[in-house]
Amino acid sequence: MSLLHIENIHSYYGQIHALKGISVDVNEGEIVTLIGSNGAGKSTTLRTISGMMHPKKGTIIFEGKDISKKEPHEIVHSGMVHVPEGRGIFPTLTVKENLEMGAFTITDSRLVEERMEYGFSLFPRLKERIDQFGGTLSGGEQQMLAIARGLMMNPHLLMLDEPSMGLAPILVELIFDIIKELNDNRGTTILLVEQNALMALSIAHRGYVMQTGEITVTDTAANLRDNEEVQKAYLGVS
């Protein structure tokens, strides 16, 4: 059974029909990526799954339970974390305080400390800046903080929206190495939205191609990398 099963989802922004009956499955232990051009509906899909907006039609099943109408805080409690596009850190809080906010429902201080130390093991630079305000960090450091904060809840499913956006190539490689490590070593299931389709498909098991609110192609990541239409449209191959 899928860890996450999305069936025939329709979502709207006012009168704009943003998602037009999409269906997606994410199995436990997978990295699944959504690729597509800007405006295809990738971020809207994650926003709908995480409860930031509710579908007008269709169902979202997570770990066997219908979460289609759940609020974001309820979905986080169920074991799903969404790291949104733009990082969404608290600029006036320190690195440590941002991480503590990621564990706001955990009452065991020792567990909070353990998870914080795990985040520092992934991103040592954050430990060096533990008392620095989030808003003064570089873009790459803010992305590290956003991911580390998401991991404070030890999610069963981690959803990442454009984690490489605006980052230098060396930091893009670091972020993708961490994503792969989370999956390989911790078994974290990941749903990844990423404009850099080549990088996304290099670490994913499967992928879905989205276009104007619909799924147009779904296949293994390897097959999508070899698909001529995907190569021309998203991988820069002429």
mmCIF file of N, CA and C in Angstrom, residues 92-138:
data_model
loop_
_atom_site.group_PDB
_atom_site.id
_atom_site.type_symbol
_atom_site.label_atom_id
_atom_site.label_comp_id
_atom_site.label_asym_id
_atom_site.label_seq_id
_atom_site.Cartn_x
_atom_site.Cartn_y
_atom_site.Cartn_z
ATOM 1 N N THR A 92 13.702 36.649 12.386
ATOM 2 C CA THR A 92 14.075 37.331 13.635
ATOM 3 C C THR A 92 14.366 36.360 14.767
ATOM 4 N N LEU A 93 14.337 35.054 14.482
ATOM 5 C CA LEU A 93 14.722 34.049 15.467
ATOM 6 C C LEU A 93 16.103 33.498 15.114
ATOM 7 N N THR A 94 16.819 33.045 16.119
ATOM 8 C CA THR A 94 18.129 32.448 15.878
ATOM 9 C C THR A 94 17.979 31.079 15.233
ATOM 10 N N VAL A 95 19.099 30.544 14.780
ATOM 11 C CA VAL A 95 19.106 29.190 14.217
ATOM 12 C C VAL A 95 18.525 28.208 15.234
ATOM 13 N N LYS A 96 18.986 28.295 16.467
ATOM 14 C CA LYS A 96 18.493 27.384 17.500
ATOM 15 C C LYS A 96 16.995 27.547 17.712
ATOM 16 N N GLU A 97 16.524 28.775 17.765
ATOM 17 C CA GLU A 97 15.097 29.023 17.993
ATOM 18 C C GLU A 97 14.263 28.542 16.817
ATOM 19 N N ASN A 98 14.771 28.694 15.595
ATOM 20 C CA ASN A 98 14.069 28.161 14.421
ATOM 21 C C ASN A 98 13.921 26.655 14.530
ATOM 22 N N LEU A 99 14.981 25.979 14.939
ATOM 23 C CA LEU A 99 14.921 24.523 15.069
ATOM 24 C C LEU A 99 13.959 24.117 16.180
ATOM 25 N N GLU A 100 13.959 24.851 17.267
ATOM 26 C CA GLU A 100 13.022 24.566 18.358
ATOM 27 C C GLU A 100 11.584 24.745 17.896
ATOM 28 N N MET A 101 11.338 25.728 17.032
ATOM 29 C CA MET A 101 9.986 25.924 16.496
ATOM 30 C C MET A 101 9.557 24.728 15.653
ATOM 31 N N GLY A 102 10.528 24.068 15.013
ATOM 32 C CA GLY A 102 10.216 22.879 14.227
ATOM 33 C C GLY A 102 9.794 21.705 15.071
ATOM 34 N N ALA A 103 10.063 21.783 16.384
ATOM 35 C CA ALA A 103 9.720 20.699 17.310
ATOM 36 C C ALA A 103 8.757 21.195 18.385
ATOM 37 N N PHE A 104 7.895 22.145 18.005
ATOM 38 C CA PHE A 104 7.065 22.813 19.014
ATOM 39 C C PHE A 104 6.088 21.884 19.727
ATOM 40 N N THR A 105 5.790 20.730 19.151
ATOM 41 C CA THR A 105 4.843 19.810 19.795
ATOM 42 C C THR A 105 5.548 18.766 20.661
ATOM 43 N N ILE A 106 6.876 18.750 20.647
ATOM 44 C CA ILE A 106 7.626 17.726 21.382
ATOM 45 C C ILE A 106 7.972 18.252 22.770
ATOM 46 N N THR A 107 7.560 17.521 23.789
ATOM 47 C CA THR A 107 7.767 17.963 25.165
ATOM 48 C C THR A 107 9.041 17.390 25.789
ATOM 49 N N ASP A 108 9.619 16.385 25.163
ATOM 50 C CA ASP A 108 10.835 15.747 25.667
ATOM 51 C C ASP A 108 12.047 16.566 25.204
ATOM 52 N N SER A 109 12.641 17.331 26.120
ATOM 53 C CA SER A 109 13.741 18.217 25.746
ATOM 54 C C SER A 109 14.958 17.439 25.261
ATOM 55 N N ARG A 110 15.161 16.255 25.802
ATOM 56 C CA ARG A 110 16.291 15.435 25.360
ATOM 57 C C ARG A 110 16.119 15.012 23.904
ATOM 58 N N LEU A 111 14.888 14.680 23.523
ATOM 59 C CA LEU A 111 14.609 14.299 22.143
ATOM 60 C C LEU A 111 14.812 15.484 21.201
ATOM 61 N N VAL A 112 14.389 16.655 21.641
ATOM 62 C CA VAL A 112 14.606 17.866 20.840
ATOM 63 C C VAL A 112 16.098 18.083 20.623
ATOM 64 N N GLU A 113 16.871 17.916 21.664
ATOM 65 C CA GLU A 113 18.322 18.107 21.572
ATOM 66 C C GLU A 113 18.947 17.084 20.633
ATOM 67 N N GLU A 114 18.499 15.827 20.711
ATOM 68 C CA GLU A 114 19.037 14.785 19.829
ATOM 69 C C GLU A 114 18.766 15.104 18.365
ATOM 70 N N ARG A 115 17.560 15.549 18.093
ATOM 71 C CA ARG A 115 17.200 15.842 16.705
ATOM 72 C C ARG A 115 17.925 17.082 16.202
ATOM 73 N N MET A 116 18.138 18.032 17.091
ATOM 74 C CA MET A 116 18.898 19.213 16.710
ATOM 75 C C MET A 116 20.328 18.826 16.366
ATOM 76 N N GLU A 117 20.908 17.957 17.169
ATOM 77 C CA GLU A 117 22.280 17.512 16.909
ATOM 78 C C GLU A 117 22.364 16.730 15.603
ATOM 79 N N TYR A 118 21.309 15.976 15.290
ATOM 80 C CA TYR A 118 21.303 15.274 14.001
ATOM 81 C C TYR A 118 21.310 16.279 12.854
ATOM 82 N N GLY A 119 20.502 17.320 12.982
ATOM 83 C CA GLY A 119 20.498 18.359 11.959
ATOM 84 C C GLY A 119 21.861 19.005 11.810
ATOM 85 N N PHE A 120 22.558 19.230 12.936
ATOM 86 C CA PHE A 120 23.895 19.812 12.882
ATOM 87 C C PHE A 120 24.900 18.848 12.250
ATOM 88 N N SER A 121 24.666 17.540 12.423
ATOM 89 C CA SER A 121 25.568 16.567 11.795
ATOM 90 C C SER A 121 25.436 16.601 10.274
ATOM 91 N N LEU A 122 24.234 16.916 9.789
ATOM 92 C CA LEU A 122 24.020 17.044 8.346
ATOM 93 C C LEU A 122 24.550 18.368 7.829
ATOM 94 N N PHE A 123 24.343 19.413 8.621
ATOM 95 C CA PHE A 123 24.701 20.767 8.215
ATOM 96 C C PHE A 123 25.558 21.422 9.299
ATOM 97 N N PRO A 124 26.844 21.072 9.368
ATOM 98 C CA PRO A 124 27.716 21.622 10.422
ATOM 99 C C PRO A 124 27.745 23.148 10.452
ATOM 100 N N ARG A 125 27.524 23.770 9.289
ATOM 101 C CA ARG A 125 27.544 25.226 9.238
ATOM 102 C C ARG A 125 26.479 25.840 10.140
ATOM 103 N N LEU A 126 25.360 25.146 10.306
ATOM 104 C CA LEU A 126 24.298 25.668 11.174
ATOM 105 C C LEU A 126 24.747 25.713 12.629
ATOM 106 N N LYS A 127 25.516 24.725 13.043
ATOM 107 C CA LYS A 127 25.994 24.725 14.432
ATOM 108 C C LYS A 127 26.929 25.906 14.674
ATOM 109 N N GLU A 128 27.720 26.243 13.650
ATOM 110 C CA GLU A 128 28.613 27.392 13.766
ATOM 111 C C GLU A 128 27.826 28.694 13.911
ATOM 112 N N ARG A 129 26.586 28.697 13.437
ATOM 113 C CA ARG A 129 25.759 29.901 13.437
ATOM 114 C C ARG A 129 24.537 29.751 14.359
ATOM 115 N N ILE A 130 24.668 28.929 15.374
ATOM 116 C CA ILE A 130 23.527 28.553 16.208
ATOM 117 C C ILE A 130 22.836 29.766 16.845
ATOM 118 N N ASP A 131 23.580 30.825 17.148
ATOM 119 C CA ASP A 131 22.988 32.002 17.781
ATOM 120 C C ASP A 131 22.775 33.157 16.805
ATOM 121 N N GLN A 132 22.946 32.875 15.520
ATOM 122 C CA GLN A 132 22.770 33.909 14.499
ATOM 123 C C GLN A 132 21.307 33.958 14.062
ATOM 124 N N PHE A 133 20.807 35.165 13.778
ATOM 125 C CA PHE A 133 19.424 35.308 13.344
ATOM 126 C C PHE A 133 19.243 34.727 11.944
ATOM 127 N N GLY A 134 18.103 34.065 11.746
ATOM 128 C CA GLY A 134 17.836 33.409 10.474
ATOM 129 C C GLY A 134 17.915 34.340 9.282
ATOM 130 N N GLY A 135 17.456 35.577 9.475
ATOM 131 C CA GLY A 135 17.436 36.527 8.370
ATOM 132 C C GLY A 135 18.807 36.983 7.920
ATOM 133 N N THR A 136 19.838 36.739 8.728
ATOM 134 C CA THR A 136 21.197 37.146 8.361
ATOM 135 C C THR A 136 21.988 36.016 7.705
ATOM 136 N N LEU A 137 21.391 34.842 7.585
ATOM 137 C CA LEU A 137 22.063 33.713 6.939
ATOM 138 C C LEU A 137 22.049 33.886 5.430
ATOM 139 N N SER A 138 22.995 33.253 4.766
ATOM 140 C CA SER A 138 22.985 33.229 3.298
ATOM 141 C C SER A 138 21.818 32.377 2.810
#
